[in-house]
Short mmCIF file of C-alpha atoms in Angstrom, two decimals:
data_model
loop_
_atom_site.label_atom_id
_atom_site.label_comp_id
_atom_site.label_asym_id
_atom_site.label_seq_id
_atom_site.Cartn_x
_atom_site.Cartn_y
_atom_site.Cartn_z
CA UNK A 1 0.00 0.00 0.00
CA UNK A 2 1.23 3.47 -1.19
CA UNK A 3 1.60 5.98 1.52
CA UNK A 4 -1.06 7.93 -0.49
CA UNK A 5 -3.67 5.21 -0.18
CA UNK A 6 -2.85 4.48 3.72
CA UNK A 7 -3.62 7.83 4.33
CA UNK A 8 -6.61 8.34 2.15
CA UNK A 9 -7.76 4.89 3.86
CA UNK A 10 -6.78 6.62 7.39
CA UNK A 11 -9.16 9.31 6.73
CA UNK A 12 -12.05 7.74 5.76
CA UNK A 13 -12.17 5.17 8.77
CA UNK A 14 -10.73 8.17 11.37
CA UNK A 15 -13.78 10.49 12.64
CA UNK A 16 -12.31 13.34 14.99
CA UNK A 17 -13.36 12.19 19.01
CA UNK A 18 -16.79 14.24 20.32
CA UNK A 19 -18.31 14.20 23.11
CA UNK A 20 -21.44 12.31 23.56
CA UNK A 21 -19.80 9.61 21.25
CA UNK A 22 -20.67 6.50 23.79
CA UNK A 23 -24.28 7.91 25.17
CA UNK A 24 -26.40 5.80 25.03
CA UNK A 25 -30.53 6.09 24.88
CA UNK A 26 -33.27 3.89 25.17
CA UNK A 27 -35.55 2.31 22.68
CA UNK A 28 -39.43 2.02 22.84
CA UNK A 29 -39.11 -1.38 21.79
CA UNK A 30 -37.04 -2.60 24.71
CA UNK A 31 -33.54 -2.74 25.21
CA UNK A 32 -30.42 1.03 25.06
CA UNK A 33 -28.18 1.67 21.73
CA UNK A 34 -25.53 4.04 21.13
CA UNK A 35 -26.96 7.28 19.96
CA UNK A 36 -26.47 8.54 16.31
CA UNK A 37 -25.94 11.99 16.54
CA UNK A 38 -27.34 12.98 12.91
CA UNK A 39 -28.70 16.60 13.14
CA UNK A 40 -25.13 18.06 13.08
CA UNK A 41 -26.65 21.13 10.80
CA UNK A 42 -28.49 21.70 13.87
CA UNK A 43 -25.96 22.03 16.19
CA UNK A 44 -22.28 19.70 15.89
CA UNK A 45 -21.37 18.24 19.25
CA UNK A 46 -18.36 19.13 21.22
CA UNK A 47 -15.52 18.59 19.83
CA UNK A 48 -13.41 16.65 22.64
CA UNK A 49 -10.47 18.98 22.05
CA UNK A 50 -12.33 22.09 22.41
CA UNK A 51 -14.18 20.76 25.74
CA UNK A 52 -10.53 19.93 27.21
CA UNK A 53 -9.05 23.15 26.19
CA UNK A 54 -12.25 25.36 27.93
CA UNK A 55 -11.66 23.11 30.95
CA UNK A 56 -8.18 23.72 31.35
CA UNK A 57 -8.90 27.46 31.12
CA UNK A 58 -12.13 27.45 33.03
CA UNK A 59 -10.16 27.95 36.82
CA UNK A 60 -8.47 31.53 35.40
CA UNK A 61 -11.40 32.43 33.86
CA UNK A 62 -11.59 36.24 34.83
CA UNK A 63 -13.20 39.34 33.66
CA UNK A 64 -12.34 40.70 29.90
CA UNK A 65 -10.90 44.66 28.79
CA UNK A 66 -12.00 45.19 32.97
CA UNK A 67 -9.23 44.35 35.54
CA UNK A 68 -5.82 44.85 36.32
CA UNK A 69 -5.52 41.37 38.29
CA UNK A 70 -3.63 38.21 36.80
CA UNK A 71 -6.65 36.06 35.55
CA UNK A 72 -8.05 39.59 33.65
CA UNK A 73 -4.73 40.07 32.10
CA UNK A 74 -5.04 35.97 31.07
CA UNK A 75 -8.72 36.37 29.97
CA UNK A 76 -7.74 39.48 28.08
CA UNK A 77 -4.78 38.36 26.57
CA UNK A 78 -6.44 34.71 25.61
CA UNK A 79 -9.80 36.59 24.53
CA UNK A 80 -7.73 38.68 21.72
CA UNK A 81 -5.34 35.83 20.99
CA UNK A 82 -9.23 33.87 19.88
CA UNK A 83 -10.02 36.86 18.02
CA UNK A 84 -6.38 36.51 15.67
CA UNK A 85 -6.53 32.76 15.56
CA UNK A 86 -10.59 32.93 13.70
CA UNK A 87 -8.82 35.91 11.64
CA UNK A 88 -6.32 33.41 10.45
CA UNK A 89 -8.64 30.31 10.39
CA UNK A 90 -10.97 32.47 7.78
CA UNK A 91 -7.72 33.93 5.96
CA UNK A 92 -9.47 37.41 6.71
CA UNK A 93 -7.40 40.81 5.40
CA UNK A 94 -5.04 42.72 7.56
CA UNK A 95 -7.51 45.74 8.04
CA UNK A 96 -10.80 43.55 8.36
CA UNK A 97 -12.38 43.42 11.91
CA UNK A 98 -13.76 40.46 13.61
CA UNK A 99 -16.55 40.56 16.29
CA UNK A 100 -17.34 37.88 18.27
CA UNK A 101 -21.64 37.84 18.66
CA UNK A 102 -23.77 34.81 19.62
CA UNK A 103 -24.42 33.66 16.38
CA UNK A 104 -24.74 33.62 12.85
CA UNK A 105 -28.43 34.96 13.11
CA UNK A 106 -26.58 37.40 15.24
CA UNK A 107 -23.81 38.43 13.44
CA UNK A 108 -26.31 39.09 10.22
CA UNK A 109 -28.07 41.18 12.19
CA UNK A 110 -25.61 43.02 13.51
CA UNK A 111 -24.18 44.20 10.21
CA UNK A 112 -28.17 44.79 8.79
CA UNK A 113 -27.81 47.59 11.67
CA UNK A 114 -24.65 48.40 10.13
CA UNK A 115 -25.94 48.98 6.79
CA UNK A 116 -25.26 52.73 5.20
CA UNK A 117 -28.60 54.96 4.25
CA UNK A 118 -30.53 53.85 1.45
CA UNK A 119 -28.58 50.63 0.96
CA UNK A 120 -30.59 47.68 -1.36
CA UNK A 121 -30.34 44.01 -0.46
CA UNK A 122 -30.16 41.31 -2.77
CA UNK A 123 -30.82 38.08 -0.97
CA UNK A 124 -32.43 34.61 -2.65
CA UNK A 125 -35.48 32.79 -1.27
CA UNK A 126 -33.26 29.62 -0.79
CA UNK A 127 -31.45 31.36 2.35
CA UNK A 128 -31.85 30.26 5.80
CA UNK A 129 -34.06 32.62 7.94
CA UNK A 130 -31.21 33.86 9.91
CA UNK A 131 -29.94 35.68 6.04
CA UNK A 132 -33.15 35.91 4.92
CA UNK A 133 -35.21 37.74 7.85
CA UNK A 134 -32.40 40.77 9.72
CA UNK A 135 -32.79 42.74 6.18
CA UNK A 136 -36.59 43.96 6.85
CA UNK A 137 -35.43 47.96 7.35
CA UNK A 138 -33.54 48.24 4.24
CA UNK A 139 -34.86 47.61 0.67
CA UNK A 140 -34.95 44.33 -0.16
CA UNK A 141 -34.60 42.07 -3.44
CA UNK A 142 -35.75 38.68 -3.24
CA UNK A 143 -34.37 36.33 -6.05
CA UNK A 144 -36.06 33.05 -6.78
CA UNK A 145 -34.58 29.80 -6.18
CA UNK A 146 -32.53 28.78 -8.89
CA UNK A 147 -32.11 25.69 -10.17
CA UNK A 148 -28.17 25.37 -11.36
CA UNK A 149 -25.12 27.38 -9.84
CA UNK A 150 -25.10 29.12 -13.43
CA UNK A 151 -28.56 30.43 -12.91
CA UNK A 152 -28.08 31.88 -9.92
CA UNK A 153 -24.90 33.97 -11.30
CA UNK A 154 -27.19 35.12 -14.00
CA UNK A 155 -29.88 36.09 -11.59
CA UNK A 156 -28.02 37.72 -9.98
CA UNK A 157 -26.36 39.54 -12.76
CA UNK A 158 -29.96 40.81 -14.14
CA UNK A 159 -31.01 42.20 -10.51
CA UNK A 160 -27.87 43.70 -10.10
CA UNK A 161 -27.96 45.79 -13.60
CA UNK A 162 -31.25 46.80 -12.82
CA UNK A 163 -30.37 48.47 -9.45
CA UNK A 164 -29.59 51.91 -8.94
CA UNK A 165 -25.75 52.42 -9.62
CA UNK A 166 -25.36 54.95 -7.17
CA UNK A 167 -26.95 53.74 -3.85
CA UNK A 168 -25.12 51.16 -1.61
CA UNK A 169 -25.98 47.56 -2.20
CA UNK A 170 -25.35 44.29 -0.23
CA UNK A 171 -25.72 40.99 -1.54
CA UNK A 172 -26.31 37.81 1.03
CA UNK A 173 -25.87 34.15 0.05
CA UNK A 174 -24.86 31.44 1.60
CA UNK A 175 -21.62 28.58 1.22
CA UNK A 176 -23.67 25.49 1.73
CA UNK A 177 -27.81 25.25 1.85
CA UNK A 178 -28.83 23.66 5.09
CA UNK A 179 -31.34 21.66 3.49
CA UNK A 180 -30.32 20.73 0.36
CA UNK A 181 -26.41 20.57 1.61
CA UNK A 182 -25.33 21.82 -1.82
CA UNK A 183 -22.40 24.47 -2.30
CA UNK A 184 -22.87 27.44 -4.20
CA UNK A 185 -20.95 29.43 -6.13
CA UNK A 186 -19.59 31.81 -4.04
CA UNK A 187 -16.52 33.05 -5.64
CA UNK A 188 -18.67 33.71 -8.96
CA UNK A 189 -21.41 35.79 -7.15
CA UNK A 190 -18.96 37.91 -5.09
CA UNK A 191 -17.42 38.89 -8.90
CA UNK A 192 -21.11 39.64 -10.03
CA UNK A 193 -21.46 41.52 -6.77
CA UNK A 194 -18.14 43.31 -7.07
CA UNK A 195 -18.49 44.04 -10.87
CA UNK A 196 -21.99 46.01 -10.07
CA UNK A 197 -20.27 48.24 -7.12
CA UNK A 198 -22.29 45.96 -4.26
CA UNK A 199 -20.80 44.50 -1.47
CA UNK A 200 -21.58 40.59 -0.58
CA UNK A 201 -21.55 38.92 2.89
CA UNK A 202 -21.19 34.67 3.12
CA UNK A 203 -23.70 32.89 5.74
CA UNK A 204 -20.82 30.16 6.24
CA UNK A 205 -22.63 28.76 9.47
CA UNK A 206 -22.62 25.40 7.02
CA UNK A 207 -20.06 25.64 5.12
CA UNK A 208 -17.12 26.42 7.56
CA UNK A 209 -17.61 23.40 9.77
CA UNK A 210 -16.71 21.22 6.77
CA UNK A 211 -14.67 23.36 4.30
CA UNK A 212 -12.02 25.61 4.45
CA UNK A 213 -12.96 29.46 4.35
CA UNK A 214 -11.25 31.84 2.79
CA UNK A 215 -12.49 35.31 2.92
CA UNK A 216 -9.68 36.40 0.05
CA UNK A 217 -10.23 33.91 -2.07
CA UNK A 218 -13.70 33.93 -2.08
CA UNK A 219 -13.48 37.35 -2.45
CA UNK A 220 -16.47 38.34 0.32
CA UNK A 221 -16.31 41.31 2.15
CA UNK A 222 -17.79 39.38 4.76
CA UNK A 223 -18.57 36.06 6.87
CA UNK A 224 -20.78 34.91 9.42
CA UNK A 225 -20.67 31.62 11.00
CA UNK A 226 -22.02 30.30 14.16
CA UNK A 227 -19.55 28.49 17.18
CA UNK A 228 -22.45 25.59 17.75
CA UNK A 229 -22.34 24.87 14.21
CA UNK A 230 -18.39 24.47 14.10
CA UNK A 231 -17.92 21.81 17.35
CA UNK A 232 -17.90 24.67 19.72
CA UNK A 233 -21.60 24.83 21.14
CA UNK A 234 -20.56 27.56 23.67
CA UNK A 235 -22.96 30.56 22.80
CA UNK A 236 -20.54 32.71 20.40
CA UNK A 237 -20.86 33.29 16.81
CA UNK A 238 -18.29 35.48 14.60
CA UNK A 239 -18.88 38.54 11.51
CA UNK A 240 -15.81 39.30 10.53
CA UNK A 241 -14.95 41.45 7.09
CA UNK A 242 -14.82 45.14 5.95
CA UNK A 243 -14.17 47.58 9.15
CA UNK A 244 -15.71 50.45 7.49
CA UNK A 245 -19.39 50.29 7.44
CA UNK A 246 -19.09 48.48 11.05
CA UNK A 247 -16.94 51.66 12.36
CA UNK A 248 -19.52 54.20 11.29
CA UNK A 249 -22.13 52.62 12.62
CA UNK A 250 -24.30 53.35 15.83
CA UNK A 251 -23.05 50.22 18.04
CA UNK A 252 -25.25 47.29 18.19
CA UNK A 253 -25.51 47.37 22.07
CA UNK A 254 -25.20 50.45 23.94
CA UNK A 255 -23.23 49.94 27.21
CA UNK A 256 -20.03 49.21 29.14
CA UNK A 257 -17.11 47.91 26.16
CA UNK A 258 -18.57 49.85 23.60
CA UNK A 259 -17.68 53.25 24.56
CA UNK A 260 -14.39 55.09 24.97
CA UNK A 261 -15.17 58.37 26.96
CA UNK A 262 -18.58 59.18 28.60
CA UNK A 263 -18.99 62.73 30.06
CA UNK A 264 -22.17 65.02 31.27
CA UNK A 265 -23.17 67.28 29.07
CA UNK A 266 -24.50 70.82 30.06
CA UNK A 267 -27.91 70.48 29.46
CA UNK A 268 -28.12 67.37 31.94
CA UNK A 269 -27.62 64.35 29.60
CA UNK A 270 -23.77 62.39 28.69
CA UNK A 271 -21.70 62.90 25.63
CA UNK A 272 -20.48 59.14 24.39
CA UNK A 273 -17.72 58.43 22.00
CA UNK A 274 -18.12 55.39 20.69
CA UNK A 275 -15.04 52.97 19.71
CA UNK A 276 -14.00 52.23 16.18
CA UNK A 277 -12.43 49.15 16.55
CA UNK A 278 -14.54 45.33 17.17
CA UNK A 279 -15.32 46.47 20.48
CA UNK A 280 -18.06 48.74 19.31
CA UNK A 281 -20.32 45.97 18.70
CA UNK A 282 -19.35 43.83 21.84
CA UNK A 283 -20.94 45.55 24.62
CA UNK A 284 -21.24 44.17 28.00
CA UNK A 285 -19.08 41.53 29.39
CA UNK A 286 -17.35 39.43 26.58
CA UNK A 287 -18.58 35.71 26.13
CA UNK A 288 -14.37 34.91 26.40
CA UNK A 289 -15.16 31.20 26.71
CA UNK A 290 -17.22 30.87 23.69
CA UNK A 291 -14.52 32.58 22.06
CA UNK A 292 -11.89 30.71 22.97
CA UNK A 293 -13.97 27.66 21.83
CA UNK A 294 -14.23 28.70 18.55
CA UNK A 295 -10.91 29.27 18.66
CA UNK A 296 -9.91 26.12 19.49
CA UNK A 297 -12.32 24.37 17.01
CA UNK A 298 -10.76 26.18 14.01
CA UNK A 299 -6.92 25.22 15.53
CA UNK A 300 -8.35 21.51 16.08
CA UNK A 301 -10.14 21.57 12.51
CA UNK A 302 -6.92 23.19 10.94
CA UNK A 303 -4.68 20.58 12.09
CA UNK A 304 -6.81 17.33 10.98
CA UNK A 305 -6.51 19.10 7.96
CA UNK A 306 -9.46 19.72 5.72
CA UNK A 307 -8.32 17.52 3.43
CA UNK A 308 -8.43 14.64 5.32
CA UNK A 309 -11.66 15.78 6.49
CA UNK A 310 -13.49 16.69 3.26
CA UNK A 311 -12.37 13.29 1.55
CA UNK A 312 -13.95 11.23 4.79
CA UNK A 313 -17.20 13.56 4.66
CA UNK A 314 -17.27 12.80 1.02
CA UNK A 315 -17.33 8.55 1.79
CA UNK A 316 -20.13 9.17 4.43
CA UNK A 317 -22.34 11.54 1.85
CA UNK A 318 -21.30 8.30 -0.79
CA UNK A 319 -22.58 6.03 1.85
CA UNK A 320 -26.25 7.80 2.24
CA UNK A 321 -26.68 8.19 -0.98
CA UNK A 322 -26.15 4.89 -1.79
CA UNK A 323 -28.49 3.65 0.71
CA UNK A 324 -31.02 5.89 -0.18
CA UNK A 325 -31.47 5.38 -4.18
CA UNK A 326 -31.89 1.61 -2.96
CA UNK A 327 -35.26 2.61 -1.53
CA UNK A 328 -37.58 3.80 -4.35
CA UNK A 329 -39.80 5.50 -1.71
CA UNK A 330 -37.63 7.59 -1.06
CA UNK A 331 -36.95 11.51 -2.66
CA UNK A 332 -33.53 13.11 -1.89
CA UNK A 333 -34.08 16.92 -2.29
CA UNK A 334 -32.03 18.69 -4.25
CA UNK A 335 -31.67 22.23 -6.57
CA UNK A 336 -28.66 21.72 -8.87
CA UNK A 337 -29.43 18.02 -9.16
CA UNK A 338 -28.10 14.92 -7.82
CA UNK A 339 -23.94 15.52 -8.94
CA UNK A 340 -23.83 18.62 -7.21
CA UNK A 341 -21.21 19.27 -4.68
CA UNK A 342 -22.41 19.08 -1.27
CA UNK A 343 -21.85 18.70 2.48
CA UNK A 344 -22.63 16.73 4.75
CA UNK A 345 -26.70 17.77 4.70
CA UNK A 346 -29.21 15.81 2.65
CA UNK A 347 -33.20 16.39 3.12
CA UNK A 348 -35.36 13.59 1.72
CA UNK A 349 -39.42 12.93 1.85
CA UNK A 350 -40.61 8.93 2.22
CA UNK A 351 -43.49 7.77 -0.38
CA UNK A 352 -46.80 7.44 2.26
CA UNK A 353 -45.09 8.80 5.27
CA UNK A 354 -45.55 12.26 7.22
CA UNK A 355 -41.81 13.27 7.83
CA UNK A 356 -42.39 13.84 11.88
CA UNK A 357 -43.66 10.28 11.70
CA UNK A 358 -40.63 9.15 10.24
CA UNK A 359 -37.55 11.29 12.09
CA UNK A 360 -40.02 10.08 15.33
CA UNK A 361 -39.57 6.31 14.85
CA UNK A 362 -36.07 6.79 13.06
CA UNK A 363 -35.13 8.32 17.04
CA UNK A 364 -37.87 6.10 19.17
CA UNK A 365 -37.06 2.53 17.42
CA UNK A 366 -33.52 3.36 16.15
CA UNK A 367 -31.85 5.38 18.45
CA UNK A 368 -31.18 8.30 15.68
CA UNK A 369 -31.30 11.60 15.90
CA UNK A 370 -32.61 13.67 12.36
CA UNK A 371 -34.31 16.47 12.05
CA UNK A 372 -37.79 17.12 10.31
CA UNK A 373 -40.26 20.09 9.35
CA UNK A 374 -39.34 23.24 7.18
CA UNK A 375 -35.94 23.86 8.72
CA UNK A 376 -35.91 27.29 9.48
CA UNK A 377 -35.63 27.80 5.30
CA UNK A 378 -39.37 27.57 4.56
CA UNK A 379 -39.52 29.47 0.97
CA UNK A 380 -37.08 26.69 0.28
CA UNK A 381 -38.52 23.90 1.31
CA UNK A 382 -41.97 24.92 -0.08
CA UNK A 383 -40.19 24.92 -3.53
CA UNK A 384 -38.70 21.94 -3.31
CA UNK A 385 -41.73 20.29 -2.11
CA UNK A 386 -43.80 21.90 -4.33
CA UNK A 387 -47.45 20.80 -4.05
CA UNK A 388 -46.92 17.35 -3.32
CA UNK A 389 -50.19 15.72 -1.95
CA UNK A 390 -51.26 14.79 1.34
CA UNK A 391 -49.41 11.52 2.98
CA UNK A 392 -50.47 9.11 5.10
CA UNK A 393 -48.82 9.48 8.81
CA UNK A 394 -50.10 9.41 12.56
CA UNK A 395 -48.23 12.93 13.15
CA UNK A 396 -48.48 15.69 11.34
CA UNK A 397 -45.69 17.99 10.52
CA UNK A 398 -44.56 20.68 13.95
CA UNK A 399 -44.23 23.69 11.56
CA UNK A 400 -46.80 23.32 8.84
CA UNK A 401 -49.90 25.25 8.25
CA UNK A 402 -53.43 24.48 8.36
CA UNK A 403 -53.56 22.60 5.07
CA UNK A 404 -49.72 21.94 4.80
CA UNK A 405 -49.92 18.53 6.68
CA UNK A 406 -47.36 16.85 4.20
CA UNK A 407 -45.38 20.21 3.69
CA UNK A 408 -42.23 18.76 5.49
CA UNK A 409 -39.24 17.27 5.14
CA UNK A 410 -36.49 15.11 7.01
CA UNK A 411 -33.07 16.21 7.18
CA UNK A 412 -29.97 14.10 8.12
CA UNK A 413 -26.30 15.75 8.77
CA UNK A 414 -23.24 14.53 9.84
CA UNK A 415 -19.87 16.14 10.23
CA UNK A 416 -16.13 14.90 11.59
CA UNK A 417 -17.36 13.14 14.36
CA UNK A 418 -19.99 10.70 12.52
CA UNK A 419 -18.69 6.99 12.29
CA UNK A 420 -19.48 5.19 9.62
CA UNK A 421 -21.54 2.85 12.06
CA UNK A 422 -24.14 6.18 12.10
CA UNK A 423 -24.63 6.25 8.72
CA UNK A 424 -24.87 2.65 8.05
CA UNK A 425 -27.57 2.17 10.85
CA UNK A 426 -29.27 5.32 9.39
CA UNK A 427 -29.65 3.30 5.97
CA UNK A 428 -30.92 0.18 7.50
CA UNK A 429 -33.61 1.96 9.32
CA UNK A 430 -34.60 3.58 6.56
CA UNK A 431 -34.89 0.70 4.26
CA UNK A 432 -36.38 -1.59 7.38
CA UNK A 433 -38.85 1.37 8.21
CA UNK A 434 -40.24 1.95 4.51
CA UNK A 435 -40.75 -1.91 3.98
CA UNK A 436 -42.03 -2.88 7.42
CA UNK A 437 -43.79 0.10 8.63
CA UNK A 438 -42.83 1.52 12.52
CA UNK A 439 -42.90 -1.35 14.73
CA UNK A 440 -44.92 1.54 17.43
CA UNK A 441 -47.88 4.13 17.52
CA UNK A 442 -47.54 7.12 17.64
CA UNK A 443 -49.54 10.01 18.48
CA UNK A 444 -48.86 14.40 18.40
CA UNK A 445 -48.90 15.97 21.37
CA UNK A 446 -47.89 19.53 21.92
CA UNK A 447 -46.99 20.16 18.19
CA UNK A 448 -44.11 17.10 17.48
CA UNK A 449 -44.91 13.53 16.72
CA UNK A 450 -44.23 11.51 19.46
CA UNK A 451 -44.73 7.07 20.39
CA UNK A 452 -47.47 6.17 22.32
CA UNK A 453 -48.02 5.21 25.53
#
C-alpha cells in the first residue's frame, strides 16, 4: 500500500473524538443503543479537544478589557489571541475586523444595523431565515430559487444591472444550503457583486464546519458563521470582514465595552464616543469562553486538515446516498441536481409517510437523531416540495400550516465526528422502516410527533 492510499484509507475510517460519542438512549421497543448523533446542521457536538481546552482554562477564567488582576490580564490576553486565531482560520485581510456575537443569526443582524442609508439588499429565497429575515429595514430584493449554480450567477447579474448604480448595495448568500447541503458558487457571485459596485456577505454557518474558508479567495467582504455549528456549542458566533461600514455605525448594544469616553453634558444628559475598533459591537461583558472555543475548534479543525476531512465527509455523503437510491420511496431533495457538490446535509421525503412520523420512529425505534419540518428555510422547502399531496402518517408535521400537513421534510447531517456505524444504521432503518412500517404508535402531542403510551 502506497503511503497515499494508507492515508486516504486513514481518513475515511478516522472520525475526529466528540463528546457524547458512547451515550447511550433507550428504545421504545425494549432494550439502550448508542446514539447517532445525525442533526449536526443543527448544532455539531463538542468537539473533545475544544471541551478539554475550555476546561483547562475554566479555573483563570476572569473578567475581559475590565481588571488589572492576573486572571483579567489571562482572559484578556487569551480573549484577543481567539479573536487573531478565527482571523487566520478564515484567511481574513489585515484591516478587516472580527466581532465575536452569539451567532450567525446574530452576526447578520448586527451588520443589517450596520448597513449605510438607502442601501438595497439582494438576498435569494433559498437562504436560511437567519440571512433571509435581519434585512426587513432596508430595501430588499428577493431572487427566486434557482435551479443550477449558473442560474443563480445570471440572476443575480440581471437584478444587479437593474439596481440603482449609485446607492449602496449588499448581496447575502450562503456557502452550503442547510437543506439541500449543496455548495454554491460563491466566488462567482462575489465577482457579479463586485463588478456592479455591491458588497456581498457569506452565511458560512454550514459551510465552515466542513470546508475551508477563505475570505480572500472567495473574495467576500464578509462572513458569518455560528460556534455551535463548528464543534464549539458555547454561545458565540463570529462577523468578521470590511471595518468600514461596522466603524460608522451606531453600536449594536449600547453599554459598558462599547464606549471610549462618557462625560455630562451641560444640558443634563452624557456625551459618548463610541469605539472604532470590534469592540463597538461587543458591549457588555465578553462571552471569552465561547470565544476561545471557537478558537480552538478552528486550531483543532486546521490541524486534521481539511483535506483529510473533506475526503472522509465525502465517503459518508457516498454512503447515504447509496443507501437511499436503494429505496424507491424515497426523494432526496435537491436544486442543482443529484452531482452537485455538497456537504454533509441531505433532506429527503418517504413515499406514504408524514416526515415527523418518520424522524419520530427513526429516534424512538432506532436510536437516531434527524431532524424534520421546514428547517428554518421555509420558501425553500416549499419549492422543493412543491405541491406534493397529502401523505399518510399518525403525526403531522410541527411547523406546517393548516392545510400543509405533508409540507415537510427530514433532514440528516453529519460532520467529523460521525462513524461510519451512524450512517450505516441510518440506511438500514430507513430501508427496514419503509418496507415494514414503525414497529410503534404514535400520536402528536404539543406540536411534534411523538410514540405512544
Amino acid at each position: 500500500m502506497s503511503v497515499s492510499t494508507a492515508v486516504s484509507a486513514q481518513s475515511v475510517c478516522a472520525p475526529l473524538p466528540v463528546l457524547g460519542r458512547d451515550v447511550t438512549v433507550p428504545l421504545v421497543t425494549g432494550g439502550e443503543v448508542t446514539y447517532a448523533a445525525l442533526d449536526y446542521a443543527a448544532s455539531a457536538p463538542a468537539l473533545q479537544r475544544v471541551w478539554d481546552d475550555v476546561a483547562a482554562y475554566a479555573p483563570y477564567y476572569g473578567s475581559v478589557h475590565r481588571g488589572a488582576g492576573y486572571l483579567s490580564q489571562l482572559s484578556t490576553d487569551l480573549f484577543e489571541n481567539a479573536r487573531r486565531t478565527v482571523a487566520e482560520f478564515l484567511d481574513c485581510r489585515p484591516d478587516d475586523q472580527l466581532v465575536f456575537t452569539r451567532s450567525t443569526t446574530d452576526s447578520l443582524n448586527l451588520l443589517a444595523r450596520a448597513l449605510p442609508a438607502g442601501c438595497q439588499v439582494f438576498v435569494f429565497e433559498t437562504e436560511h431565515h437567519a440571512s433571509l429575515l435581519p434585512w426587513q429595514d432596508a430595501r430588499v430584493s428577493y431572487l427566486d430559487a434557482p435551479r443550477t449554480p449558473g442560474q443563480a450567477v445570471r440572476a443575480l447579474e440581471r437584478a444587479l444591472a437593474e439596481r440603482d448604480p449609485h446607492g449602496p448595495a449588499l448581496v447575502c448568500v450562503t456557502g452550503a444550503s442547510n437543506v439541500t447541503g449543496e455548495l454554491w458558487p460563491v466566488r462567482e457571485l462575489a465577482a457579479v457583486a463586485h463588478a456592479h459596485g455591491a458588497r456581498i456577505v457569506l452565511d458560512a454557518a454550514q459551510l465552515a464546519p466542513h470546508h475551508p474558508v477563505s475570505v480572500r479567495d472567495l473574495d467576500v467582504d464578509w462572513i458569518a458563521f455560528s460556534g455551535h455549528k463548528l464543534y464549539a456549542p458555547f454561545g458565540s458566533g463570529v462577523l468578521a470582514g470590511r471595518a468600514d461600514w461596522l466603524r460608522t455605525a451606531e453600536p449594536y448594544l449600547a453599554g459598558g465595552g462599547a464606549s471610549r469616553r462618557v462625560t455630562r453634558r451641560e444640558d443634563g444628559g452624557v456625551a459618548v464616543e463610541w469605539h472604532e475598533s470590534a469592540a463597538r459591537h461587543e458591549a457588555g461583558s465578553p462571552n471569552v469562553i465561547g470565544a476561545y472555543a471557537i478558537a480552538a475548534a478552528c486550531k483543532a479543525l486546521t490541524e486534521a486538515g481539511f483535506e483529510t476531512l473533506v475526503a472522509r465527509e465525502r465517503h459518508l455523503i457516498a454512503k447515504v446516498r447509496e443507501g437511499l437510491a436503494e429505496v424507491p420511496e424515497v426523494r432526496v431533495l435537491s436544486l442543482f441536481g443529484d452531482d452537485a457538490p455538497r456537504v454533509g446535509v441531505l433532506s429527503f421525503v418517504v413515499e406514504g409517510w408524514n416526515s415527523s412520523h418518520f424522524a419520530a420512529a427513526l429516534s424512538a425505534e432506532y436510536g437516531i437523531g434527524v431532524r424534520d419540518g421546514l428547517f428554518c428555510a421555509h420558501p425553500l422547502v416549499r419549492t422543493l416540495l412543491g405541491s406534493d399531496p397529502g401523505t399518510q402518517g399518525e403525526c403531522g408535521a410541527p411547523e406546517a400550516a393548516p392545510g400543509e400537513k405533508s409540507l415537510n421534510a427530514i433532514r440528516v447531517s453529519f460532520g467529523a465526528g460521525t462513524p461510519d456505524e451512524h450512517v450505516e444504521r441510518f440506511v438500514t432503518a430507513v430501508r427496514e422502516l419503509v418496507a415494514d412500517g414503525a414497529k410503534w404508535s404514535y400520536r402528536t402531542e404539543d406540536g411534534r410527533c411523538v410514540p405512544a403510551v
